[in-house]
PDB file of C-alpha atoms and ligand atoms in Angstrom:
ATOM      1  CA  UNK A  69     104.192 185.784 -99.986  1.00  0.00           C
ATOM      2  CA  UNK A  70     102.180 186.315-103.154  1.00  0.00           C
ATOM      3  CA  UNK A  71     101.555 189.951-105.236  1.00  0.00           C
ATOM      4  CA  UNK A  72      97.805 189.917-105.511  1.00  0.00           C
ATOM      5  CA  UNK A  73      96.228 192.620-107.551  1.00  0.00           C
ATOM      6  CA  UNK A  74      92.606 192.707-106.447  1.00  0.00           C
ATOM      7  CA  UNK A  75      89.822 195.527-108.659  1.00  0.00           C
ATOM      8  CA  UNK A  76      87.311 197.091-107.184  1.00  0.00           C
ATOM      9  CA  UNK A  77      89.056 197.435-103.656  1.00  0.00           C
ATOM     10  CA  UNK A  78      87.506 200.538-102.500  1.00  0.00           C
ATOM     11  CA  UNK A  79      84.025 199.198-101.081  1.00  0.00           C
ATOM     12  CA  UNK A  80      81.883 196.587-100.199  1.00  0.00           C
ATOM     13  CA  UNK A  81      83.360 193.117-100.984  1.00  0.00           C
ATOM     14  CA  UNK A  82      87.039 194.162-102.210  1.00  0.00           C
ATOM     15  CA  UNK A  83      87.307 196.480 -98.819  1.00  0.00           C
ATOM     16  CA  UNK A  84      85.821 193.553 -96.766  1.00  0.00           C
ATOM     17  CA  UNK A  85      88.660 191.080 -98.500  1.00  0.00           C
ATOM     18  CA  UNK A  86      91.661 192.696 -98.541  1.00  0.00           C
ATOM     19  CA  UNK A  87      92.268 192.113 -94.757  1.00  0.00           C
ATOM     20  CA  UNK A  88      92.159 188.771 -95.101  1.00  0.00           C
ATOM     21  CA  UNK A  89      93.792 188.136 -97.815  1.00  0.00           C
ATOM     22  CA  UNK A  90      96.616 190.585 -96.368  1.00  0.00           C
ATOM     23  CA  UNK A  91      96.637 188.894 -92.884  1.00  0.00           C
ATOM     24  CA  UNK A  92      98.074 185.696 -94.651  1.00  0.00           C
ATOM     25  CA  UNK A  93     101.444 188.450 -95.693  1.00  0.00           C
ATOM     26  CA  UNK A  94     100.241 188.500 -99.181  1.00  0.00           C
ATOM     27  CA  UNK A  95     101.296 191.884-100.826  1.00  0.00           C
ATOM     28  CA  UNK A  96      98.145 193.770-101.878  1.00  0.00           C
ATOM     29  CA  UNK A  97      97.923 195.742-104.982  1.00  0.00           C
ATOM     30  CA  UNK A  98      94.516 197.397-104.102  1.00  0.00           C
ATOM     31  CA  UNK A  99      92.681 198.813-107.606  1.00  0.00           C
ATOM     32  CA  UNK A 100      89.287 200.528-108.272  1.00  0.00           C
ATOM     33  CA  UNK A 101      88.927 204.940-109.166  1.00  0.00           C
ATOM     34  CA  UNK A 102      88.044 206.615-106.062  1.00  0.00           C
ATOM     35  CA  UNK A 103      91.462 207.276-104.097  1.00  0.00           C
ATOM     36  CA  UNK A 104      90.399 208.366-100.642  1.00  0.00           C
ATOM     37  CA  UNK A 105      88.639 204.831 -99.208  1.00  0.00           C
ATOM     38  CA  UNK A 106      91.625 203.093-101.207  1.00  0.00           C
ATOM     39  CA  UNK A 107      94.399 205.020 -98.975  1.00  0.00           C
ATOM     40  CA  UNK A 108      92.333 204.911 -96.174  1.00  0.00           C
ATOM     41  CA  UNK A 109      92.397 200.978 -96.540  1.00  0.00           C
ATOM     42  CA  UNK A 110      96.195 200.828 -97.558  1.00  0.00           C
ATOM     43  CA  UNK A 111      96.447 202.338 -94.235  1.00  0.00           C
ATOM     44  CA  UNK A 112      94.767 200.291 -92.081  1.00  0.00           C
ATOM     45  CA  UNK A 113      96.300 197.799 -93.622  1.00  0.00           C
ATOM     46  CA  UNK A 114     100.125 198.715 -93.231  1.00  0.00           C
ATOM     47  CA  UNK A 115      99.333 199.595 -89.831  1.00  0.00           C
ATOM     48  CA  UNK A 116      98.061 195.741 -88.671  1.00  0.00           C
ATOM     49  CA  UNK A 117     101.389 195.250 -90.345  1.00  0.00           C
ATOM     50  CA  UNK A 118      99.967 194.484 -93.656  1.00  0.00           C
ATOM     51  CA  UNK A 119     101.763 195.217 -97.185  1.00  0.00           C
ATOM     52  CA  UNK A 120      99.470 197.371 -99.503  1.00  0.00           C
ATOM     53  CA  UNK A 121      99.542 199.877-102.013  1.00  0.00           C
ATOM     54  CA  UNK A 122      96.382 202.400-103.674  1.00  0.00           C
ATOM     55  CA  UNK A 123      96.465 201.805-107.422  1.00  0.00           C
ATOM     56  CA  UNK A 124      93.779 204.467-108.912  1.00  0.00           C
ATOM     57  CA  UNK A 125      92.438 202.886-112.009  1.00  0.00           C
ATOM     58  CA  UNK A 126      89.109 202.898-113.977  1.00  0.00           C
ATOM     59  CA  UNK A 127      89.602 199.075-115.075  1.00  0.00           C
ATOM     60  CA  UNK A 128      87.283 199.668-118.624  1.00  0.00           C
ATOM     61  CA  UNK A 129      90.824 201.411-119.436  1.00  0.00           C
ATOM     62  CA  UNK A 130      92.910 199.226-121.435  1.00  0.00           C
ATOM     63  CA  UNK A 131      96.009 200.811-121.669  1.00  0.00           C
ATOM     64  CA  UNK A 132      95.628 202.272-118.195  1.00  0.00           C
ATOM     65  CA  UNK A 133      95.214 198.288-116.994  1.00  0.00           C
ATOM     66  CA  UNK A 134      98.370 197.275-118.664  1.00  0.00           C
ATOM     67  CA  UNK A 135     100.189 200.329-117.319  1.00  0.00           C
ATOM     68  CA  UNK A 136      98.942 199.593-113.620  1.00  0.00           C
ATOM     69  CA  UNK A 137     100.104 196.205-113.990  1.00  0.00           C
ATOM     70  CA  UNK A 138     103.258 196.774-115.455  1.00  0.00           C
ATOM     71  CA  UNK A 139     104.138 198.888-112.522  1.00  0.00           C
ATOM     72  CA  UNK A 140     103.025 196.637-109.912  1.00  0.00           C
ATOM     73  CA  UNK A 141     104.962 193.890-111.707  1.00  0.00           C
ATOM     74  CA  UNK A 142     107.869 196.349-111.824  1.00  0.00           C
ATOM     75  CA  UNK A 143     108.178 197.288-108.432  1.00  0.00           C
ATOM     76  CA  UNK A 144     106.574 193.968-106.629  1.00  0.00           C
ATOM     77  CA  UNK A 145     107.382 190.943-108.978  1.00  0.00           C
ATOM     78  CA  UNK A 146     104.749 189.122-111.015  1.00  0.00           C
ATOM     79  CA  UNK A 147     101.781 189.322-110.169  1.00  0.00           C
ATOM     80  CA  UNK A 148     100.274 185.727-108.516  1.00  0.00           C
ATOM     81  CA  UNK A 149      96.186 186.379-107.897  1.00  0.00           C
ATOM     82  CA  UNK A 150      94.371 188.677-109.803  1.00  0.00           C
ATOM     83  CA  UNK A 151      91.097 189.368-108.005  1.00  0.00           C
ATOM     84  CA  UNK A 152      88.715 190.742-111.001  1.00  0.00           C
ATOM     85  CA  UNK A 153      86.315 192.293-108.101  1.00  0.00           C
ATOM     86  CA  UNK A 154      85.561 195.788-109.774  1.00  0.00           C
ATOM     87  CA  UNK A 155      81.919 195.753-110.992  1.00  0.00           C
ATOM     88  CA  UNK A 156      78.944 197.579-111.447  1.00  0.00           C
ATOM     89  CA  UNK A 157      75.258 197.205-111.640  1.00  0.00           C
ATOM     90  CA  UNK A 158      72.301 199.999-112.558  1.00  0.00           C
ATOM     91  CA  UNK A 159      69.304 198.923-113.979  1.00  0.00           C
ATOM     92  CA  UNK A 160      68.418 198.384-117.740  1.00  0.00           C
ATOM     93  CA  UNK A 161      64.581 197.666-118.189  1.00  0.00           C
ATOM     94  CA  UNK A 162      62.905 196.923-121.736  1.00  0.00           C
ATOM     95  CA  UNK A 163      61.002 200.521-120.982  1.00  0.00           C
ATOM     96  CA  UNK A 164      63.494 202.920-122.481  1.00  0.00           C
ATOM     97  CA  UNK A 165      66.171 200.131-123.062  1.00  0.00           C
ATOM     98  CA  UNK A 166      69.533 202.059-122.680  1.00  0.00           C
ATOM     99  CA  UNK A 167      72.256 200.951-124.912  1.00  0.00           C
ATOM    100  CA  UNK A 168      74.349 203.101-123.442  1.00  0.00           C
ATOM    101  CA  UNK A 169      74.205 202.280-120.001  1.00  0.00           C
ATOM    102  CA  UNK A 170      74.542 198.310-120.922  1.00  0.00           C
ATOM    103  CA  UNK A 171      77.801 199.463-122.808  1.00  0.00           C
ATOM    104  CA  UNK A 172      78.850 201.216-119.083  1.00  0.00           C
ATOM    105  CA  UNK A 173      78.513 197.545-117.434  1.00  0.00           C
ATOM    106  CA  UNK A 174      79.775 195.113-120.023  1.00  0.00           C
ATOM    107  CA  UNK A 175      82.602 197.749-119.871  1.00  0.00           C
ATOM    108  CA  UNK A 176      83.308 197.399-116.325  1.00  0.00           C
ATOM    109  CA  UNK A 177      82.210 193.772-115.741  1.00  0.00           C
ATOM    110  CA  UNK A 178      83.299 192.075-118.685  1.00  0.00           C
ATOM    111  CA  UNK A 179      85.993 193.748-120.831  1.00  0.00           C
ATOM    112  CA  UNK A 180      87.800 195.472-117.533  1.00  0.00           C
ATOM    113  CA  UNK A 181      88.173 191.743-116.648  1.00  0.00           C
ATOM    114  CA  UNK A 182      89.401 190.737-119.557  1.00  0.00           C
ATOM    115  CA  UNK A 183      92.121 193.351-119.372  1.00  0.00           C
ATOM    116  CA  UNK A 184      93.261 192.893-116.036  1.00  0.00           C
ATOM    117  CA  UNK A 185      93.653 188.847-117.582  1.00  0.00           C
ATOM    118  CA  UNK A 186      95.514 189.839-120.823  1.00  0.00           C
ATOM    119  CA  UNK A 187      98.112 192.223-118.660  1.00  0.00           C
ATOM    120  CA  UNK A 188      98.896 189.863-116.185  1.00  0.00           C
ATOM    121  CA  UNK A 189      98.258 186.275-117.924  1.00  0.00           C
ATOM    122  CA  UNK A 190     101.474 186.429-120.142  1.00  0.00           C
ATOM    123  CA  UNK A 191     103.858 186.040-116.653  1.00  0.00           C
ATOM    124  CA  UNK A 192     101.372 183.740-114.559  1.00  0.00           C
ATOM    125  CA  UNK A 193     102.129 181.488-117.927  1.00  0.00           C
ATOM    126  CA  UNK A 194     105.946 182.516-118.025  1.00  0.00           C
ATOM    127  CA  UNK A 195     106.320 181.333-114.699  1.00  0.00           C
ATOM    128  CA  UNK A 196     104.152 178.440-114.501  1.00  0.00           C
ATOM    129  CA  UNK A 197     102.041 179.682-111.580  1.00  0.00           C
ATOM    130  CA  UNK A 198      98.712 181.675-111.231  1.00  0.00           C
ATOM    131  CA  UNK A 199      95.600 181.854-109.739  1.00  0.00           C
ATOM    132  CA  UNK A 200      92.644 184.055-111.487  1.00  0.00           C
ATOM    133  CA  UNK A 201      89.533 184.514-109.810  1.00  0.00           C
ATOM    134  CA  UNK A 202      86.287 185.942-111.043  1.00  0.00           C
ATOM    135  CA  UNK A 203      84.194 187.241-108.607  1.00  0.00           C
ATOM    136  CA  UNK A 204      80.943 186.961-110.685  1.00  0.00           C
ATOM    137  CA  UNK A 205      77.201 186.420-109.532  1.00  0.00           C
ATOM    138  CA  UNK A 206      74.374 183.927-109.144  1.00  0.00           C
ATOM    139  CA  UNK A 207      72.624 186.579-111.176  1.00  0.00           C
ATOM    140  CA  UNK A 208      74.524 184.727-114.390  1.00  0.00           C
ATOM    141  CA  UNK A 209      73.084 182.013-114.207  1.00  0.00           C
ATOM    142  CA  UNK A 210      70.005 183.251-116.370  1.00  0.00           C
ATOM    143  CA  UNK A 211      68.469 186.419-117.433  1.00  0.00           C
ATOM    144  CA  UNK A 212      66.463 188.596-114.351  1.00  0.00           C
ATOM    145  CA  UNK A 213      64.125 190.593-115.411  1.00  0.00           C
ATOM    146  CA  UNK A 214      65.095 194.548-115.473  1.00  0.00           C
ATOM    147  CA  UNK A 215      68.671 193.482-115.029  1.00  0.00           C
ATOM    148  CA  UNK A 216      69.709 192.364-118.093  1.00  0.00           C
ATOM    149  CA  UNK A 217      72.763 193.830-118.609  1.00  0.00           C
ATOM    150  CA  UNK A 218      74.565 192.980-115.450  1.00  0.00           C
ATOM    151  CA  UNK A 219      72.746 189.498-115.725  1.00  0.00           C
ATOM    152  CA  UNK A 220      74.356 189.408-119.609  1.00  0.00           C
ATOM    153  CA  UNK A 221      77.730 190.693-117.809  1.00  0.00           C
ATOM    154  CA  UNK A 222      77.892 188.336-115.015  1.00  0.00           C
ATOM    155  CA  UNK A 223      76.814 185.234-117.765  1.00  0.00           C
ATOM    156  CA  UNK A 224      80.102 186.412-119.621  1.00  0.00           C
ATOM    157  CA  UNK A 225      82.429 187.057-117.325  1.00  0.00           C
ATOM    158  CA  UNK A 226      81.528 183.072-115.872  1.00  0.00           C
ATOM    159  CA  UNK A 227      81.874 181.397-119.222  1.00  0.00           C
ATOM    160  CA  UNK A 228      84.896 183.479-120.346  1.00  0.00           C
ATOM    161  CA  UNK A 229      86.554 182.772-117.522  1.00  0.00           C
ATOM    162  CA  UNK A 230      85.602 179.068-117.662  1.00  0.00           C
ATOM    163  CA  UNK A 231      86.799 178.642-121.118  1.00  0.00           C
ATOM    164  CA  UNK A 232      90.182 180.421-119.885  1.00  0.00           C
ATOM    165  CA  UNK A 233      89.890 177.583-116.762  1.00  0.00           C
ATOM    166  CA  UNK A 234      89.340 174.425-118.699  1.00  0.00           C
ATOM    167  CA  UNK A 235      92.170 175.878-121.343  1.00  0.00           C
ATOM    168  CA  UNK A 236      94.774 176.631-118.914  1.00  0.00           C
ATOM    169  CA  UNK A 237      94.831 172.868-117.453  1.00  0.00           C
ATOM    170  CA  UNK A 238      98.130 171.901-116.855  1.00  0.00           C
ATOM    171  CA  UNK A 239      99.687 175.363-116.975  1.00  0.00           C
ATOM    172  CA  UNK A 240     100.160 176.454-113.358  1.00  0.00           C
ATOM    173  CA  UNK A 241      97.060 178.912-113.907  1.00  0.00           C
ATOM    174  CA  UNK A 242      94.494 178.098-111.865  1.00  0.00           C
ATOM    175  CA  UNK A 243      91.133 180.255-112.315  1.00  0.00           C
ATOM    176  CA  UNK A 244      87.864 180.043-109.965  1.00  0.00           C
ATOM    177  CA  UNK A 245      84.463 181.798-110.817  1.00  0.00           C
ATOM    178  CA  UNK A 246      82.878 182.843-107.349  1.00  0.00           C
ATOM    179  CA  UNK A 247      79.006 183.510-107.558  1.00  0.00           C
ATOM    180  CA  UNK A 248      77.735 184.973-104.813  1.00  0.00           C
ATOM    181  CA  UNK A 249      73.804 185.665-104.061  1.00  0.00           C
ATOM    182  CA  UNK A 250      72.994 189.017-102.444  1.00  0.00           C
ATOM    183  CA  UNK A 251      75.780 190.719 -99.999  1.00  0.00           C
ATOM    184  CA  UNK A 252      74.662 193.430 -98.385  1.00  0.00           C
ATOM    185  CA  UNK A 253      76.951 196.544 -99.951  1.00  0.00           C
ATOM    186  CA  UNK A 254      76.684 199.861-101.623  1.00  0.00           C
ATOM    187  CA  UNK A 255      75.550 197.836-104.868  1.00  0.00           C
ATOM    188  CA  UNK A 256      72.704 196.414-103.306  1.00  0.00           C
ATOM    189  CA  UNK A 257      71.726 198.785-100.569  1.00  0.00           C
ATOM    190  CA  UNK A 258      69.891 201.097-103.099  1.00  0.00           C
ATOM    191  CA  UNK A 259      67.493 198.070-104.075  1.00  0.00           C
ATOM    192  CA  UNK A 260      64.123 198.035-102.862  1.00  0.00           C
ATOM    193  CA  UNK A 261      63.017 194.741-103.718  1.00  0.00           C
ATOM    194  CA  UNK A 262      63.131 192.301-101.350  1.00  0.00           C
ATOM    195  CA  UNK A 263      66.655 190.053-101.695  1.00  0.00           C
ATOM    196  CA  UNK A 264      66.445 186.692 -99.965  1.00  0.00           C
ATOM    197  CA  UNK A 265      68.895 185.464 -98.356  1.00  0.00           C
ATOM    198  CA  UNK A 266      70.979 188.538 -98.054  1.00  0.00           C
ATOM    199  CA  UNK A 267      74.196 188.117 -96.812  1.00  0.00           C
ATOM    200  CA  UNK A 268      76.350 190.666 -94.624  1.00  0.00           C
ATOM    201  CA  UNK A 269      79.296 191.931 -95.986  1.00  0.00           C
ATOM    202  CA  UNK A 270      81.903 190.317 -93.538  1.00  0.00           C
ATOM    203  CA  UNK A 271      80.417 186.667 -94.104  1.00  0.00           C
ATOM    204  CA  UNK A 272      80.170 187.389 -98.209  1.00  0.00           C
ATOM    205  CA  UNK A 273      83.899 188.192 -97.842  1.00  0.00           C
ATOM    206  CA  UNK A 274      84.470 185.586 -95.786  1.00  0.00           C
ATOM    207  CA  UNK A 275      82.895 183.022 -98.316  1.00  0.00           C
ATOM    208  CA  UNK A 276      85.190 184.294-101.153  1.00  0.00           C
ATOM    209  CA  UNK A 277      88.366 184.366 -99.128  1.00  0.00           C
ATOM    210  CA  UNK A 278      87.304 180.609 -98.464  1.00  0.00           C
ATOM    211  CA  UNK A 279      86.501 180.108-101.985  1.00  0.00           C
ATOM    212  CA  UNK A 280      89.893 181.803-103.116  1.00  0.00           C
ATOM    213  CA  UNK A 281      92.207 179.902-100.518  1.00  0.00           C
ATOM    214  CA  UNK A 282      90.185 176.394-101.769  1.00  0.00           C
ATOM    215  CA  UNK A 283      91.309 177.925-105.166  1.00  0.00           C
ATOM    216  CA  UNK A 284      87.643 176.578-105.914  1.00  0.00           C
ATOM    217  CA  UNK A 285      86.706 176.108-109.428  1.00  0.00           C
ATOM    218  CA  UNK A 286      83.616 177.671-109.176  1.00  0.00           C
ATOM    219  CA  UNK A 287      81.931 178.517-106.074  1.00  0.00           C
ATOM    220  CA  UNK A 288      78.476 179.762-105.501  1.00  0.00           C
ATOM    221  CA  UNK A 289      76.659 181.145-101.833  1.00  0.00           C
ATOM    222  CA  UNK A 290      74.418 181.276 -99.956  1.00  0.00           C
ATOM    223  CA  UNK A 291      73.373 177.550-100.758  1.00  0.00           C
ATOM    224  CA  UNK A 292      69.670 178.330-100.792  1.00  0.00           C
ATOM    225  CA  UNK A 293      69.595 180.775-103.142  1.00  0.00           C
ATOM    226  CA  UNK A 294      72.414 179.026-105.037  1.00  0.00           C
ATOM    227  CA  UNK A 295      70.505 175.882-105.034  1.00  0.00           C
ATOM    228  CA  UNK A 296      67.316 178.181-106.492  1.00  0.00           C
ATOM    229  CA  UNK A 297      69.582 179.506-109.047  1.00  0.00           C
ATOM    230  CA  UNK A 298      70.755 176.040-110.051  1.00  0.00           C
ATOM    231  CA  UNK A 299      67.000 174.806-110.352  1.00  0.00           C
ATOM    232  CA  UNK A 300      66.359 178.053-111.829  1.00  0.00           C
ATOM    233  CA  UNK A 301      68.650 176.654-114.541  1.00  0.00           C
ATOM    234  CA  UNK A 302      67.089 173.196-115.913  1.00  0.00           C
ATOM    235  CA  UNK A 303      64.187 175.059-116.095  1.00  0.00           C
ATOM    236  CA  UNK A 304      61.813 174.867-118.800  1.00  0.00           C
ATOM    237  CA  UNK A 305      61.411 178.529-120.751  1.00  0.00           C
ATOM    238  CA  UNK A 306      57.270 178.576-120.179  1.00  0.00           C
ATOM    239  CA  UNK A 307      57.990 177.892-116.352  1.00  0.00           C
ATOM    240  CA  UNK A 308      60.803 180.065-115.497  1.00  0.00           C
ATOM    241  CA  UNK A 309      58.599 183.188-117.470  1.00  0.00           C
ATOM    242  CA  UNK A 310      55.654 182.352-115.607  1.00  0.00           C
ATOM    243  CA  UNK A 311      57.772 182.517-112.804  1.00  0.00           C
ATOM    244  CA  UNK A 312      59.050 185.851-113.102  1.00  0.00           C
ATOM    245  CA  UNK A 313      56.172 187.343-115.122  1.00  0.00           C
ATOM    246  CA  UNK A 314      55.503 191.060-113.615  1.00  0.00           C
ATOM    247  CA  UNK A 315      58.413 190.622-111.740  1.00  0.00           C
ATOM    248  CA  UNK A 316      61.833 193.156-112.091  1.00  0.00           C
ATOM    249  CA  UNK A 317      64.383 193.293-110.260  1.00  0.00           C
ATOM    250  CA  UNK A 318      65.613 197.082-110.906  1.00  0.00           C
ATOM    251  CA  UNK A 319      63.110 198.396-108.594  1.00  0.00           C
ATOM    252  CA  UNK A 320      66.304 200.683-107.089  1.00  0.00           C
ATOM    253  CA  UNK A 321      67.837 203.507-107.006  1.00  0.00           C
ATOM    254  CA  UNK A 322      70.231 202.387-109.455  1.00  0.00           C
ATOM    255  CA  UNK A 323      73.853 202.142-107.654  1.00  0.00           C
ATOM    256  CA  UNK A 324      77.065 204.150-108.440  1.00  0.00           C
ATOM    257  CA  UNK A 325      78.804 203.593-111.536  1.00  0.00           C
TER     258      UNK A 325
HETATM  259  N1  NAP B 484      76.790 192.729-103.379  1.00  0.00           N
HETATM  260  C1  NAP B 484      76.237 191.699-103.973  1.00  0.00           C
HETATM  261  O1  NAP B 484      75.121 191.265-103.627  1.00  0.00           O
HETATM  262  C2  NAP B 484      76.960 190.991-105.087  1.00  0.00           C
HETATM  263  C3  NAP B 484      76.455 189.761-105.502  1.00  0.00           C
HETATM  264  C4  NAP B 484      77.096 189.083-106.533  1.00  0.00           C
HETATM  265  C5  NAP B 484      78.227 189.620-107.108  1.00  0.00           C
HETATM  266  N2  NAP B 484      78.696 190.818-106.694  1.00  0.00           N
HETATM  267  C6  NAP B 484      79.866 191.356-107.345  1.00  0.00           C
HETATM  268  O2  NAP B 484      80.852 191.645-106.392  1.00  0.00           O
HETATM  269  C7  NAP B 484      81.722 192.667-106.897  1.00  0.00           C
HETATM  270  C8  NAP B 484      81.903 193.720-105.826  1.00  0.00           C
HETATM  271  O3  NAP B 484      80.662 194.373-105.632  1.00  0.00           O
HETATM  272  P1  NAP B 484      80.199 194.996-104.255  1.00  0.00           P
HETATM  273  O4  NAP B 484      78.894 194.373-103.922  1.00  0.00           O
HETATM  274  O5  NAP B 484      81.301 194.973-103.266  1.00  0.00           O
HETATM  275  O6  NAP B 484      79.848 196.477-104.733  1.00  0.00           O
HETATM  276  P2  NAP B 484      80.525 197.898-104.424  1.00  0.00           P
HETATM  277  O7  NAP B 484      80.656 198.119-102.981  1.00  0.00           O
HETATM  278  O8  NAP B 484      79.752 198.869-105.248  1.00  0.00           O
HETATM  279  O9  NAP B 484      81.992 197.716-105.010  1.00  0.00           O
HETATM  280  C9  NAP B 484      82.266 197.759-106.377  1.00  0.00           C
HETATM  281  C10 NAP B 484      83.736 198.069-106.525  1.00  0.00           C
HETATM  282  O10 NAP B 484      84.042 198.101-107.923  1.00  0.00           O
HETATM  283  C11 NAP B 484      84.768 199.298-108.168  1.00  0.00           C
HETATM  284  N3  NAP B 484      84.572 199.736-109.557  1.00  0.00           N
HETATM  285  C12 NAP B 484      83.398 200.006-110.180  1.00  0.00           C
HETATM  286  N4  NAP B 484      83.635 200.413-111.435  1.00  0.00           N
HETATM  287  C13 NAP B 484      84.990 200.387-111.608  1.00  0.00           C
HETATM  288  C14 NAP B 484      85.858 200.721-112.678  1.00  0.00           C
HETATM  289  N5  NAP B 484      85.382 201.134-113.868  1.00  0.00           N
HETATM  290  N6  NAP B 484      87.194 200.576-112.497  1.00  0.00           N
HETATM  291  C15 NAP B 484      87.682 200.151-111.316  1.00  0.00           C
HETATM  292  N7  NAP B 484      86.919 199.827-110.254  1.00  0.00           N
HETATM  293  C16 NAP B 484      85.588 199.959-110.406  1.00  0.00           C
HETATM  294  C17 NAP B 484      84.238 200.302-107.161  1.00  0.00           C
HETATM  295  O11 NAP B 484      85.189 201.304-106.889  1.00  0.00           O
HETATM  296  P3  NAP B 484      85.201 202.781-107.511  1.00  0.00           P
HETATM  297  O12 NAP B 484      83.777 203.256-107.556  1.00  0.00           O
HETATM  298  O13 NAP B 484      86.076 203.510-106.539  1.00  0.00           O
HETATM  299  O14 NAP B 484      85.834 202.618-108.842  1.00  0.00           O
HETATM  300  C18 NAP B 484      84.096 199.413-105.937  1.00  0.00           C
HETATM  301  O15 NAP B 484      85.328 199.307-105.270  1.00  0.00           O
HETATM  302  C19 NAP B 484      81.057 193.176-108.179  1.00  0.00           C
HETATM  303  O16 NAP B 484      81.676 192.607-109.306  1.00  0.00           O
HETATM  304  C20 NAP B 484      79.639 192.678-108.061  1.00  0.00           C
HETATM  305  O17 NAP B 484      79.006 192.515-109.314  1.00  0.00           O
HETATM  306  C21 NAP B 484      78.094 191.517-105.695  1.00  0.00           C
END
């Protein structure tokens, strides 16, 4: 029985996941800021006999991170798999480039991460066991068009993460970067652009819960689009803008955050 504290519980791939996750008796601490969906999934959890608790917490907080960790340590016992799920993504073209609203997602995506590590890293070391897992995107792997802040976010939370990996060898800590391609969620269902390869939410979840229980190094779905994204990667700068030239890929409606 593990304490797992998983962000960004209350929809899409975090709701989808914590299910599983609890079906194997794992106790769930379940984290994002809305508290109604989070209750209502504590709920159904605890009654299939799950363990669960609602932890409302806006994870770009720092000293509301440590505090919600301290008090799931307190009452639960170090906490084993942190889950850094919580994320958000809203547009950020070159027209009217908003500073402020890439500030909003390196906020959420990258630094609440980093909290959530700094809080509970210090007893996954004490103890000599951990598992970390970023739940990042195949939209990392280079800049998108229109998207460059959550492309910029999802680039940092991989390699931050990695560095933490290939550091923590030989520590007990274990830490896997999950990329997935496009799951059909609240985050995407705004978008009007066509995403191949979309995913339902069940079988995204399903991947990462796979991905998690492989305690994967770094794990990346669907395998089309991942092996696109990979390509994508080696290739040369002229190509890959030709590629995308008049392309954007914030043609939405700009998702909650
Ligand atoms: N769907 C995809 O195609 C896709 C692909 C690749 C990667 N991902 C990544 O998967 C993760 C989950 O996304 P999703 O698709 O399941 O989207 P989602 O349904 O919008 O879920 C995002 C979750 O993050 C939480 N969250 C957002 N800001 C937060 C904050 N400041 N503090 C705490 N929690 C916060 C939200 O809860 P509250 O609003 O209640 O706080 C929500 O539970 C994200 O990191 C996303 O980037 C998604």
């Amino acid at each position: 029985m593990a304490v797992v504290f998983l962000t960004g519980a209350s929809s899409g791939l975090g709701a989808a996941l914590a299910p599983l996750l609890a079906a194997d008796g794992d106790v769930l601490i379940l984290a994002a800021r809305r508290e109604a969906p989070l209750r209502a999934l504590t709920e159904r959890i605890c009654a299939a006999g799950g363990q669960a608790e609602a932890v409302v917490l806006d994870v770009g907080d720092r000293a509301a991170v440590f505090a919600a960790i301290q008090a799931a340590e307190a009452r639960h016992g170090a906490v084993e798999t942190l889950i850094l799920n919580a994320g958000i993504s809203r547009p950020t073209p070159a027209s009217g480039f908003d500073g402020a609203r890439v500030e909003q997602i390196i906020r959420t995506n990258v630094l609440g991460a980093a909290y959530c590590v700094e809080a509970a890293l210090p007893a996954m070391r004490a103890r000599g066991k951990g598992h970390i897992v970023g739940i990042s995107s195949l939209a990392g792997y280079r800049g998108l068009p229109g998207s460059a802040a959550y492309s910029a976010s999802k680039a940092a939370l991989t390699n931050l993460l990695e560095s933490l990996r290939v550091e923590l060898q030989g520590t007990g800590v274990d830490v896997s970067v999950i990329c997935p391609g496009f799951i059909k969620t609240p985050l995407t269902d705004t978008n009007t652009f066509k995403m191949p390869f979309l995913m339902e939410t069940a079988d995204g979840a399903a991947a990462i819960y796979a991905a998690i229980r492989a305690r994967r190094r770094h794990a990346a779905f669907p395998w089309q689009l991942a092996s696109l994204a990979r390509l994508g990667r080696v290739l040369p700068h002229g190509l890959y803008d030709r590629i995308f030239k008049g392309r954007r890929l914030d043609k939405h409606g700009g998702g909650r955050g």
